[in-house]
XYZ file of C-alpha atoms in Angstrom:
55
model
C 48.111 -15.125 -75.776
C 47.210 -17.103 -72.678
C 46.139 -13.600 -70.544
C 43.553 -13.163 -73.484
C 42.181 -16.762 -73.184
C 41.570 -16.366 -69.748
C 40.301 -13.352 -69.805
C 38.071 -13.854 -72.434
C 36.894 -17.196 -70.508
C 36.295 -14.964 -67.213
C 34.213 -12.898 -68.467
C 32.741 -15.809 -70.670
C 31.772 -17.523 -67.568
C 30.355 -14.613 -65.116
C 27.348 -14.340 -68.536
C 26.747 -17.776 -68.435
C 26.236 -17.124 -64.169
C 24.978 -13.697 -64.000
C 22.774 -14.191 -67.353
C 18.772 -13.051 -67.256
C 16.698 -16.304 -65.977
C 13.419 -16.487 -68.359
C 11.488 -18.399 -65.550
C 11.979 -16.067 -63.430
C 10.524 -13.200 -65.476
C 6.580 -15.567 -65.741
C 6.801 -15.026 -61.860
C 3.366 -12.702 -61.456
C 3.894 -10.482 -57.485
C 1.067 -10.647 -55.716
C 0.489 -7.574 -54.096
C -0.856 -8.606 -50.233
C -2.469 -6.281 -47.836
C -0.715 -5.281 -44.595
C -3.700 -5.833 -42.255
C -5.346 -9.114 -43.431
C -8.672 -9.846 -46.519
C -7.404 -7.447 -48.598
C -9.495 -4.908 -47.725
C -8.875 -0.996 -47.776
C -5.358 -0.307 -46.058
C -6.927 2.123 -42.692
C -5.876 5.356 -42.841
C -2.419 6.592 -40.428
C -3.853 8.133 -36.687
C -4.516 12.018 -36.311
C -0.859 13.829 -34.757
C -1.472 14.348 -30.931
C -2.951 17.921 -30.663
C -0.075 20.894 -30.153
C 0.907 20.637 -25.737
C 1.098 24.921 -26.063
C 4.731 24.905 -25.486
C 7.448 26.192 -28.573
C 10.080 27.780 -28.851
């Protein structure tokens, strides 16, 4: 009986400590551009031309 009460207490404490926090759900994540003012992200540079050496 003592083991069951300890297990129940442990489960209850885990549920309380890892439960969902409603304040964190209301926060909105604002994406930020990588290059400054939030304009368009430039395309990547083109690949280098082939050198003609191949196997």
